[in-house]
mmCIF file of C-alpha atoms in Angstrom:
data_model
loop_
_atom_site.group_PDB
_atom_site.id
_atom_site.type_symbol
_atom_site.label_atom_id
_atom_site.label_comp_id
_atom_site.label_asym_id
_atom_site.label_seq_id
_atom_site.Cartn_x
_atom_site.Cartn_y
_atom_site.Cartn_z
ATOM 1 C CA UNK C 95 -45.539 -39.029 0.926
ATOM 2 C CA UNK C 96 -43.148 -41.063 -0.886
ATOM 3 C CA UNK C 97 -42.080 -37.799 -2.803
ATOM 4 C CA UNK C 98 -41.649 -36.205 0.238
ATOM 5 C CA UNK C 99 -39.856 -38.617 1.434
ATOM 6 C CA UNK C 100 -37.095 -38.822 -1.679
ATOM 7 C CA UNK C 101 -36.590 -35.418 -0.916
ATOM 8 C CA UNK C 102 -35.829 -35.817 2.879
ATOM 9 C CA UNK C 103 -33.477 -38.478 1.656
ATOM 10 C CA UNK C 104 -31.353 -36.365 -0.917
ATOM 11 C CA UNK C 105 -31.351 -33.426 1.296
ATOM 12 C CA UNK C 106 -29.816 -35.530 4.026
ATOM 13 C CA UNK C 107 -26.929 -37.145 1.010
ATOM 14 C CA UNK C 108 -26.500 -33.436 0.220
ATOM 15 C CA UNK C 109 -26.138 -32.138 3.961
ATOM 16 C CA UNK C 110 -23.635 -35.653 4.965
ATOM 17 C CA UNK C 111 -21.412 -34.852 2.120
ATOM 18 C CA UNK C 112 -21.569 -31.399 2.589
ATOM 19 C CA UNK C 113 -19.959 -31.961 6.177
ATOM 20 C CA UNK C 114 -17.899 -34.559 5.108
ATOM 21 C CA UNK C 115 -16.250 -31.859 2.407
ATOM 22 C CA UNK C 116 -15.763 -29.764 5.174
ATOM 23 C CA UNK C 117 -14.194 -32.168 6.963
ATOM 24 C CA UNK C 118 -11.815 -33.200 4.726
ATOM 25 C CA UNK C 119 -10.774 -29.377 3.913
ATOM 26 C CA UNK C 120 -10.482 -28.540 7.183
ATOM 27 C CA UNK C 121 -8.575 -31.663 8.018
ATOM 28 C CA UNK C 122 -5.884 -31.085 5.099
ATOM 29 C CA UNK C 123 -5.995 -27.257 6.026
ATOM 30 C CA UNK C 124 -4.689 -27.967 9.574
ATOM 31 C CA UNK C 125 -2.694 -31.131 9.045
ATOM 32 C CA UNK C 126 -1.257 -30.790 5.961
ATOM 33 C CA UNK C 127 1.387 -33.596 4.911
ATOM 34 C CA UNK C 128 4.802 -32.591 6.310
ATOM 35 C CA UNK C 129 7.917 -32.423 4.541
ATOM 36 C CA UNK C 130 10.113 -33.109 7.469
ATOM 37 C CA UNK C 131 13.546 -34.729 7.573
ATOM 38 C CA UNK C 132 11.895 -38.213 6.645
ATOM 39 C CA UNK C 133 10.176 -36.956 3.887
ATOM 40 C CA UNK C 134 13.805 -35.118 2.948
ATOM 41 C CA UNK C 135 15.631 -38.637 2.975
ATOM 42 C CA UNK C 136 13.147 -40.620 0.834
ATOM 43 C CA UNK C 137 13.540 -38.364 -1.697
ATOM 44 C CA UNK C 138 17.309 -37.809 -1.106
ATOM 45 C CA UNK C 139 16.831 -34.230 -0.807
ATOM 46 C CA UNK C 140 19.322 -32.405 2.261
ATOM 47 C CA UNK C 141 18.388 -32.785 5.656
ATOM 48 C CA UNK C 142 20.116 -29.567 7.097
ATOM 49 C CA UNK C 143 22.185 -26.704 5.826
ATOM 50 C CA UNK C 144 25.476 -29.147 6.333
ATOM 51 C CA UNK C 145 23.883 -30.856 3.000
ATOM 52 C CA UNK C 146 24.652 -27.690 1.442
ATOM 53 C CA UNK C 147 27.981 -27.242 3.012
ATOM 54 C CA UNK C 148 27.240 -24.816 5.399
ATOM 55 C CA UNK C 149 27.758 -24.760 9.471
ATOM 56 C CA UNK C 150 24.727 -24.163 11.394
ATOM 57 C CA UNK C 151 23.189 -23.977 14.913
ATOM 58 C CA UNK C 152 19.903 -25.174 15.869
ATOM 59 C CA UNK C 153 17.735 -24.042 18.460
ATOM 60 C CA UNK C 154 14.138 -24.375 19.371
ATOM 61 C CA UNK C 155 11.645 -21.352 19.487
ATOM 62 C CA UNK C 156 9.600 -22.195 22.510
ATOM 63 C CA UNK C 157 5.684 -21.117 22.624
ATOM 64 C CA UNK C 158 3.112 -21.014 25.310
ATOM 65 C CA UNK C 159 1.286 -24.973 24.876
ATOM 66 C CA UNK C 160 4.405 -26.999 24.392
ATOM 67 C CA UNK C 161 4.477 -25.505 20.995
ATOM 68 C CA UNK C 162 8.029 -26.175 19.607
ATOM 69 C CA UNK C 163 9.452 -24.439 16.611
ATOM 70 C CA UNK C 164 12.906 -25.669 14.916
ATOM 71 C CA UNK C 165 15.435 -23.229 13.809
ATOM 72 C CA UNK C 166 18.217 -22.811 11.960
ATOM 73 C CA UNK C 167 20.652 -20.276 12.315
ATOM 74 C CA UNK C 168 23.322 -19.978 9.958
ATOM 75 C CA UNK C 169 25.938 -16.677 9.188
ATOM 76 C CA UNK C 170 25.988 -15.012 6.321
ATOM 77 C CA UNK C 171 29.016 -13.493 4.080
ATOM 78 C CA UNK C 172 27.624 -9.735 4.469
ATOM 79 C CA UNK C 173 28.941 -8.267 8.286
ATOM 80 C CA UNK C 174 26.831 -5.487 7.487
ATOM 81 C CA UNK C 175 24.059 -6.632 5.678
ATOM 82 C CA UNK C 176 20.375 -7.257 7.452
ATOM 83 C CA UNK C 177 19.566 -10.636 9.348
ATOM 84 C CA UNK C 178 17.056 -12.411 7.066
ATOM 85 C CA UNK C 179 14.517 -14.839 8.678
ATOM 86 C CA UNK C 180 13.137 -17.066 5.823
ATOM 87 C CA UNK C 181 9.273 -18.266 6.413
ATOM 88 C CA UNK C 182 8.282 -21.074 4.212
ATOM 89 C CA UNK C 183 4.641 -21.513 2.670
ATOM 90 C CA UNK C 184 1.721 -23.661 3.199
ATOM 91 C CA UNK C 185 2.878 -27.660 3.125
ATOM 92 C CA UNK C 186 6.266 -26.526 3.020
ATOM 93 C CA UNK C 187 9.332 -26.367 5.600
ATOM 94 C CA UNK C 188 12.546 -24.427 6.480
ATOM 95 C CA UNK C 189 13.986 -27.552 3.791
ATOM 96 C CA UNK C 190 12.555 -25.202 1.161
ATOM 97 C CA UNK C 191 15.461 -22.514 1.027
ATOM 98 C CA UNK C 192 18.148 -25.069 1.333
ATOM 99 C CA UNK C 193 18.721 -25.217 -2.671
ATOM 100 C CA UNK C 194 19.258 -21.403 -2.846
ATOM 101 C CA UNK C 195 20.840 -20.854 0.985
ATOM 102 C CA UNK C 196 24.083 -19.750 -0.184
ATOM 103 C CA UNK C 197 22.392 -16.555 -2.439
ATOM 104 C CA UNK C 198 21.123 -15.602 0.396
ATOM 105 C CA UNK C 199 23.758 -15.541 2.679
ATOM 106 C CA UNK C 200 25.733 -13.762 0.132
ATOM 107 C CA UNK C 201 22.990 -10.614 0.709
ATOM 108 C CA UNK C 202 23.087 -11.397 4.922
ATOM 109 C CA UNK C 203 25.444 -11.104 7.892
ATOM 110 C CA UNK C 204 22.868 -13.987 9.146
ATOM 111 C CA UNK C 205 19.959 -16.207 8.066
ATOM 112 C CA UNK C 206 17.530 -18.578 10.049
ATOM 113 C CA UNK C 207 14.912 -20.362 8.744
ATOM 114 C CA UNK C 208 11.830 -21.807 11.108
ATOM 115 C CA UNK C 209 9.536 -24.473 10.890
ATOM 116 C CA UNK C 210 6.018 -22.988 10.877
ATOM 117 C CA UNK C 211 3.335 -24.740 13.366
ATOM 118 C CA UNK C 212 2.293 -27.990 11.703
ATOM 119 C CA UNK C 213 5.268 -27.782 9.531
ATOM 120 C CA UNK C 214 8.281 -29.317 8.629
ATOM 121 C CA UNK C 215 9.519 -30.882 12.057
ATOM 122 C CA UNK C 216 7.612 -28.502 14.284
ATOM 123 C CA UNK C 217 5.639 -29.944 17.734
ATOM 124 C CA UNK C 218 3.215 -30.533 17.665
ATOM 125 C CA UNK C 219 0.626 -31.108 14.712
ATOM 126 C CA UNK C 220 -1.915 -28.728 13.599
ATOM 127 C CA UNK C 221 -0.682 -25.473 11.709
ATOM 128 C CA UNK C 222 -1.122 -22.182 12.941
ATOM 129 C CA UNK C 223 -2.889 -20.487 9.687
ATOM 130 C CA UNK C 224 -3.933 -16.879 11.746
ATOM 131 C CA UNK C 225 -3.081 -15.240 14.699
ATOM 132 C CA UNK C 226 -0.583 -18.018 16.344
ATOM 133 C CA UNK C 227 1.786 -17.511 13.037
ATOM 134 C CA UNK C 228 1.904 -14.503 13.249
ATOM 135 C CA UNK C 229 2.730 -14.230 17.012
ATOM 136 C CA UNK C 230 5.319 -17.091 16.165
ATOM 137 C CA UNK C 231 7.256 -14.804 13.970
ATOM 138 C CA UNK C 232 6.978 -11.895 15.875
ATOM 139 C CA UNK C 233 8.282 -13.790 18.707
ATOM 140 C CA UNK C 234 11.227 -15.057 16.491
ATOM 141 C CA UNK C 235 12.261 -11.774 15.861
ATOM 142 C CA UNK C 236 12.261 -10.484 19.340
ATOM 143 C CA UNK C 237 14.454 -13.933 20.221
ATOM 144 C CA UNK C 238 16.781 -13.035 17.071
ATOM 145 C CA UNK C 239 16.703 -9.181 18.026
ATOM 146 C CA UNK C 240 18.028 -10.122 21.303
ATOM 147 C CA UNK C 241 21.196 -12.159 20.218
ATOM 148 C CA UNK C 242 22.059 -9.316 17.987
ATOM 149 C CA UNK C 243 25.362 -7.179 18.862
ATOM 150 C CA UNK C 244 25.540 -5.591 15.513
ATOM 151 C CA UNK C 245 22.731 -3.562 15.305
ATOM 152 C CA UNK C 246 21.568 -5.080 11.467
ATOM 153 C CA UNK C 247 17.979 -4.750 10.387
ATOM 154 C CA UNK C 248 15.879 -7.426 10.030
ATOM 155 C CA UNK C 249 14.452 -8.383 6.709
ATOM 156 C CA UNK C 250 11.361 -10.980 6.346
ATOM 157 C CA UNK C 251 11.593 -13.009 3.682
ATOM 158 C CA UNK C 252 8.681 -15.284 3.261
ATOM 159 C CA UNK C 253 6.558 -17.351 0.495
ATOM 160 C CA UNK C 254 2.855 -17.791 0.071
ATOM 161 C CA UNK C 255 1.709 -18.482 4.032
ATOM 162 C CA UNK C 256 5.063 -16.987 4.822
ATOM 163 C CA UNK C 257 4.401 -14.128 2.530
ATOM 164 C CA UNK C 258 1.097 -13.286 4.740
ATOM 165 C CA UNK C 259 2.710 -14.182 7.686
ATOM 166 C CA UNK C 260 5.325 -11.617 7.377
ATOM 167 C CA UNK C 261 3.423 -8.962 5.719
ATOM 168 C CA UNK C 262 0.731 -9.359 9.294
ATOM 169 C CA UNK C 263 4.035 -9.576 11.355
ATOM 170 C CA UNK C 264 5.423 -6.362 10.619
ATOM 171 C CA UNK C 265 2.519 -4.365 10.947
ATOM 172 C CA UNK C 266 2.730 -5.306 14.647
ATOM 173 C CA UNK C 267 6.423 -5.039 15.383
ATOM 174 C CA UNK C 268 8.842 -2.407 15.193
ATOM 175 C CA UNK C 269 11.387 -5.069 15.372
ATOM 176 C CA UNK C 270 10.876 -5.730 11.077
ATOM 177 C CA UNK C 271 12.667 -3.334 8.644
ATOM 178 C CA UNK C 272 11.572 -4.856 5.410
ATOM 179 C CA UNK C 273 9.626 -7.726 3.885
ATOM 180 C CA UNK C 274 10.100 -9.598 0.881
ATOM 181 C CA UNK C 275 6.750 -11.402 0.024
ATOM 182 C CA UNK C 276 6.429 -14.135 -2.660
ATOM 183 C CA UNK C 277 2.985 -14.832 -3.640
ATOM 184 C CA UNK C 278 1.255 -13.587 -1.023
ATOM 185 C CA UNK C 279 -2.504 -13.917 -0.486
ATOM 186 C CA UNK C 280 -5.286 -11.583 0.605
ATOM 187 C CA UNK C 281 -6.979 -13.547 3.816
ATOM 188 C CA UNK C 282 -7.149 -17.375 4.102
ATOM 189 C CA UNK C 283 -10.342 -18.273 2.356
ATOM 190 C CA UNK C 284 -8.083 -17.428 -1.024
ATOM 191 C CA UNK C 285 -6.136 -20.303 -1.269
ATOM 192 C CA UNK C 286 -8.533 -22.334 0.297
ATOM 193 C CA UNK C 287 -10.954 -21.533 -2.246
ATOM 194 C CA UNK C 288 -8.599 -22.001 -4.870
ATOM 195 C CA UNK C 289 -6.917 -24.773 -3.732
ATOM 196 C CA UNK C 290 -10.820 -26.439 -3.794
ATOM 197 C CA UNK C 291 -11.747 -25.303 -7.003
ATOM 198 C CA UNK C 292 -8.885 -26.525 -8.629
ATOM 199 C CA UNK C 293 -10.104 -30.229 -7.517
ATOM 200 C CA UNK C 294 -13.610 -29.025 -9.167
ATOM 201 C CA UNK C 295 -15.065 -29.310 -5.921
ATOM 202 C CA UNK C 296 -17.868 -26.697 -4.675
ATOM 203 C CA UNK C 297 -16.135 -23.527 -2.894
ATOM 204 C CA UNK C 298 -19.800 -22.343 -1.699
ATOM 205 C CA UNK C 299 -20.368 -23.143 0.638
ATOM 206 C CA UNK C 300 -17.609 -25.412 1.884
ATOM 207 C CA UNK C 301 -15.263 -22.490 2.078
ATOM 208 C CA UNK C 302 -17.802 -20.277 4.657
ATOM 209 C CA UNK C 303 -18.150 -23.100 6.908
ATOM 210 C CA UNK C 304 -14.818 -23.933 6.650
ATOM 211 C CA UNK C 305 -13.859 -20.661 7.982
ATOM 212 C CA UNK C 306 -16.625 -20.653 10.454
ATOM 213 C CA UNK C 307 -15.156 -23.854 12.199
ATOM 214 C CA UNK C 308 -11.253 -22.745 11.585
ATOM 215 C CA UNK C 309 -12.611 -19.191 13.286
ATOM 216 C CA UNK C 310 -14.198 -21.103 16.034
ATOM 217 C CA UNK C 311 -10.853 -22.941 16.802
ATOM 218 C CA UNK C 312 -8.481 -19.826 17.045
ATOM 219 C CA UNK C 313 -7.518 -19.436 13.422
ATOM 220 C CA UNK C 314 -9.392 -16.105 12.320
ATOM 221 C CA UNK C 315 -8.397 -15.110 8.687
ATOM 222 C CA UNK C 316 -6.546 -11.959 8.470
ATOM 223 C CA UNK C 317 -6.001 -9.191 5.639
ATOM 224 C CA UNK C 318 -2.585 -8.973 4.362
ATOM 225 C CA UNK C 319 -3.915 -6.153 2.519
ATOM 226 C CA UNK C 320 -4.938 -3.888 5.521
ATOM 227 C CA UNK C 321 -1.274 -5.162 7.549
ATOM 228 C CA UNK C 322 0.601 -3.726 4.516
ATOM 229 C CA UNK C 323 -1.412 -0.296 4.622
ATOM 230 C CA UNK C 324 -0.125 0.412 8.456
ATOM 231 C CA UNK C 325 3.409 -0.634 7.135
ATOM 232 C CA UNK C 326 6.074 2.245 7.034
ATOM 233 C CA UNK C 327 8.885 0.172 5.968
ATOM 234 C CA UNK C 328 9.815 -1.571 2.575
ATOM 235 C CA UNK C 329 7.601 -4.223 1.351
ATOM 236 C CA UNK C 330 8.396 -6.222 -2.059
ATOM 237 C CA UNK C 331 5.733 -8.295 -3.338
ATOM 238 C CA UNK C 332 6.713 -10.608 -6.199
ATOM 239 C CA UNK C 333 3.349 -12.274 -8.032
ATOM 240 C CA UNK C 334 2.985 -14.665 -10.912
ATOM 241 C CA UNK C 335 0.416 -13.698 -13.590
ATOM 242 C CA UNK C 336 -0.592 -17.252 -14.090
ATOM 243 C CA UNK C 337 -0.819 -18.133 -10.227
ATOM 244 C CA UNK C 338 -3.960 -20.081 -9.639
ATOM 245 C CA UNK C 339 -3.426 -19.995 -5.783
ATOM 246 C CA UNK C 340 -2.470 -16.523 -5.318
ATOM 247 C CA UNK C 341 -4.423 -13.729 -7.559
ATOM 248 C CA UNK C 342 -2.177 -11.574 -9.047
ATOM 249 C CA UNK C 343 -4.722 -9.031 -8.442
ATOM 250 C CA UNK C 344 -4.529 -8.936 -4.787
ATOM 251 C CA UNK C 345 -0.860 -9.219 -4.590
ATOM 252 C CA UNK C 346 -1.067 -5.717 -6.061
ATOM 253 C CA UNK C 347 -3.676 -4.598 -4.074
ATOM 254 C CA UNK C 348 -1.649 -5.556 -1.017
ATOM 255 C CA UNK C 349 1.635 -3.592 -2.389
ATOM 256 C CA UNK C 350 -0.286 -0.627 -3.420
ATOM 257 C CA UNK C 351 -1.296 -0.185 -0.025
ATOM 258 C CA UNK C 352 2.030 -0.358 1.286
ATOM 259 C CA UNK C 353 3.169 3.497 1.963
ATOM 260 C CA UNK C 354 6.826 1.984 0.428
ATOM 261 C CA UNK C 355 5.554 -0.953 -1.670
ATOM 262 C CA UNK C 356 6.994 -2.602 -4.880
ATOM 263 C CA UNK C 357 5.277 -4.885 -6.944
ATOM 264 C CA UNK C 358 7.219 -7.008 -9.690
ATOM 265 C CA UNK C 359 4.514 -9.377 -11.523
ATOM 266 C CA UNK C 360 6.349 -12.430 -13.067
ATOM 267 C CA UNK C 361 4.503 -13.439 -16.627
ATOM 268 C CA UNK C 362 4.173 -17.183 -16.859
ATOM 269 C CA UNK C 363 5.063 -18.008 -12.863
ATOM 270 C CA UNK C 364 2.858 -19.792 -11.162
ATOM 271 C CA UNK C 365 2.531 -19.863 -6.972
ATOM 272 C CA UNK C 366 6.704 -21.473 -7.577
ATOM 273 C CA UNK C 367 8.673 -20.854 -9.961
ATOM 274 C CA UNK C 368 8.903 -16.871 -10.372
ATOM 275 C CA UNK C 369 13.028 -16.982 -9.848
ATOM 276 C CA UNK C 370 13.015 -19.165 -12.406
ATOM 277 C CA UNK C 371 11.629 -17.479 -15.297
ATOM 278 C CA UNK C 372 13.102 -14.247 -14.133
ATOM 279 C CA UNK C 373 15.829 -14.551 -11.686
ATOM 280 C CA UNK C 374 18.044 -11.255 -12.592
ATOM 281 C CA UNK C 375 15.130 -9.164 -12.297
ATOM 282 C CA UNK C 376 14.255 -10.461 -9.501
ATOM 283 C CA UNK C 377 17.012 -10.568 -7.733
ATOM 284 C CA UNK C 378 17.975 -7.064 -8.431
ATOM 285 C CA UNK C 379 14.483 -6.198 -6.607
ATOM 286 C CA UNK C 380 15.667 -7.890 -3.522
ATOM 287 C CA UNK C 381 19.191 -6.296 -3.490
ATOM 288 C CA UNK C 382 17.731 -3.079 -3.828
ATOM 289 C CA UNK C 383 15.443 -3.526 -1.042
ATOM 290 C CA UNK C 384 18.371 -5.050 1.603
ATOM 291 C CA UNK C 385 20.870 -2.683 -0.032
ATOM 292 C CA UNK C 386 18.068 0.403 0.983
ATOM 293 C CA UNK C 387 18.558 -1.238 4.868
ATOM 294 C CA UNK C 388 22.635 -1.700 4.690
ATOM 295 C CA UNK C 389 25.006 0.917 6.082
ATOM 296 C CA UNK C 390 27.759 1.034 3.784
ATOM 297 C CA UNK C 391 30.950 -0.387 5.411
ATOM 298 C CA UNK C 392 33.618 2.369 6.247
ATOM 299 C CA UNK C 393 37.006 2.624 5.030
ATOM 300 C CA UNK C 394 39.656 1.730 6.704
ATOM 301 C CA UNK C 395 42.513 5.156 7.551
#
C-alpha cells in the first residue's frame, strides 16, 4: 500500500508539472513580452520612422473584436517600384525594420509596417499565431490595395512569424505579387518545440498539448509548406544553416514547393543575422525579385 501509494504521489508531481509546463508555454506563446514604444525608449532605440528621419502617417487597421493594429505608412524613393508591407516575427514589432527603413524605401514607391496581434503596440493582448494573422494581413493588403492610384504590386516582406504569415497570406489573396520570407517555419509546433528544447525542457509531450489547447482557442497551426505549393507568384526564402529556431531543412522544403521559389541558405546565420554575414548576396536576391514585379519607367519624348 505504501508503494502504491509513492507512486500515486509521483504520478500526480509528474501530471502538476506537466500542466504547469504547459501553462507557462502557452502563456509566453500568446503573451509574449512586447517591444512597444516603452520598451523602445528604455533602451534608447527610435520610437517611429521620424527617429530615422523619415515622414510618416499612422493609421490603425481595424478588426472584428476591437482588435487594433498600428501602422505605419511611409513613401518610398521608387514611383514605380512595388508597395512593400514589412511583417515582423515572433516577440518582435514594426520597431524591427526601423534600422534598415531607408534600404528599403530605396527598392519601394511605399512601405508600411504593422504591429502583429499581441505585438509591438497592438490592442489588445494575446497574439494571433494562426488563422487571425493571417486574415490580419490579408486584410492589410486589401486596405493598402484600396489607397493605391498607381497600380504597383505588392510585395510581402516578412521574418520568422512574418515569414509564415506572408507565405499563408498569399496563397489566399490575389492581392500579393511576391513574398520575401526570412526564416520561415513549417507549422507552429517548430519553433515552439525548438524554442523549448533549447531551455532543455521536455518537447513531448508539452508541445502536443500545447497545440491541443492553442487549437482549442482559435489558433490552429498551419503549413507554410502546403501555402507556398498553391503559390503562382515569386517567393524568396532566405534560411540560416545554423538556425536553431527555424530548420534549414524546411525552409527548403517550403521554397521547393513554390512553382517560382528561390532559396538562398546563409552559412553561419542564425534565426537574425543572415544580412549580416551576407548582405550583397542577399540583397541582390531581393532586387531581383521586386525588379521581376517593376515596370520599367518610360522615357520621356
Amino acid at each position: 500500500m505504501r508503494t502504491m501509494g509513492l507512486v500515486i504521489l509521483f504520478l500526480a508531481a509528474g501530471i502538476v508539472i506537466l500542466l504547469a509546463l504547459v501553462m507557462a508555454t502557452m502563456r509566453e506563446s500568446i503573451h509574449p513580452r512586447r517591444r512597444a514604444t516603452g520598451w523602445a525608449l528604455g533602451v534608447g532605440w527610435p520610437v517611429d520612422p521620424a527617429g530615422v528621419d523619415c515622414e510618416f502617417d499612422e493609421w490603425i487597421l481595424d478588426r472584428p473584436g476591437g482588435v487594433k493594429l498600428p501602422v505605419w505608412d511611409v513613401t518610398g524613393h521608387r514611383s514605380n517600384g512595388p508597395v512593400l508591407i514589412l511583417v515582423h516575427g515572433f516577440g518582435r514589432s514594426r520597431l524591427t525594420w526601423l534600422p534598415h527603413l531607408e534600404e528599403w524605401r530605396d527598392r519601394a514607391s511605399r512601405v508600411v509596417m504593422v504591429d502583429l496581434r499581441g505585438h509591438g503596440d497592438a490592442e489588445p493582448d494575446g497574439v494571433g499565431l494562426g488563422d487571425a494573422d493571417v486574415e490580419d494581413v490579408v486584410a492589410l493588403v486589401e486596405r493598402v490595395s484600396a489607397t493605391e492610384s498607381t497600380g504597383n504590386r505588392i510585395v510581402v516582406v516578412g521574418r520568422s512569424l512574418g515569414a509564415s504569415t506572408g507565405i499563408l497570406a498569399a496563397s489566399e489573396t490575389e492581392g500579393i505579387h511576391g513574398v520575401v520570407a526570412v526564416a520561415p517555419y513549417e507549422t507552429l509546433a517548430v519553433p515552439l518545440a525548438n524554442r523549448i528544447r533549447l531551455r532543455g525542457l521536455p518537447v513531448f509531450p508539452v508541445v502536443p498539448i500545447s497545440i491541443l489547447f492553442m487549437r482549442l482557442r482559435g489558433r490552429r497551426p498551419r503549413s507554410a509548406r502546403s501555402a507556398a505549393a498553391r503559390l503562382r507568384i515569386p517567393l524568396l526564402v532566405v534560411q540560416g544553416d545554423a538556425d536553431q529556431i527555424s530548420p534549414w531543412e524546411d525552409a527548403r522544403a517550403i521554397a521547393d514547393a513554390a512553382s517560382m521559389g528561390r532559396f538562398e541558405l546563409v552559412h553561419d546565420a542564425g534565426h537574425g543575422d543572415h544580412w549580416d554575414r551576407e548582405p550583397e548576396r542577399l540583397d541582390a536576391a531581393v532586387d531581383e525579385l521586386i525588379d521581376s514585379l517593376t515596370p520599367a519607367e518610360s522615357s520621356a519624348g
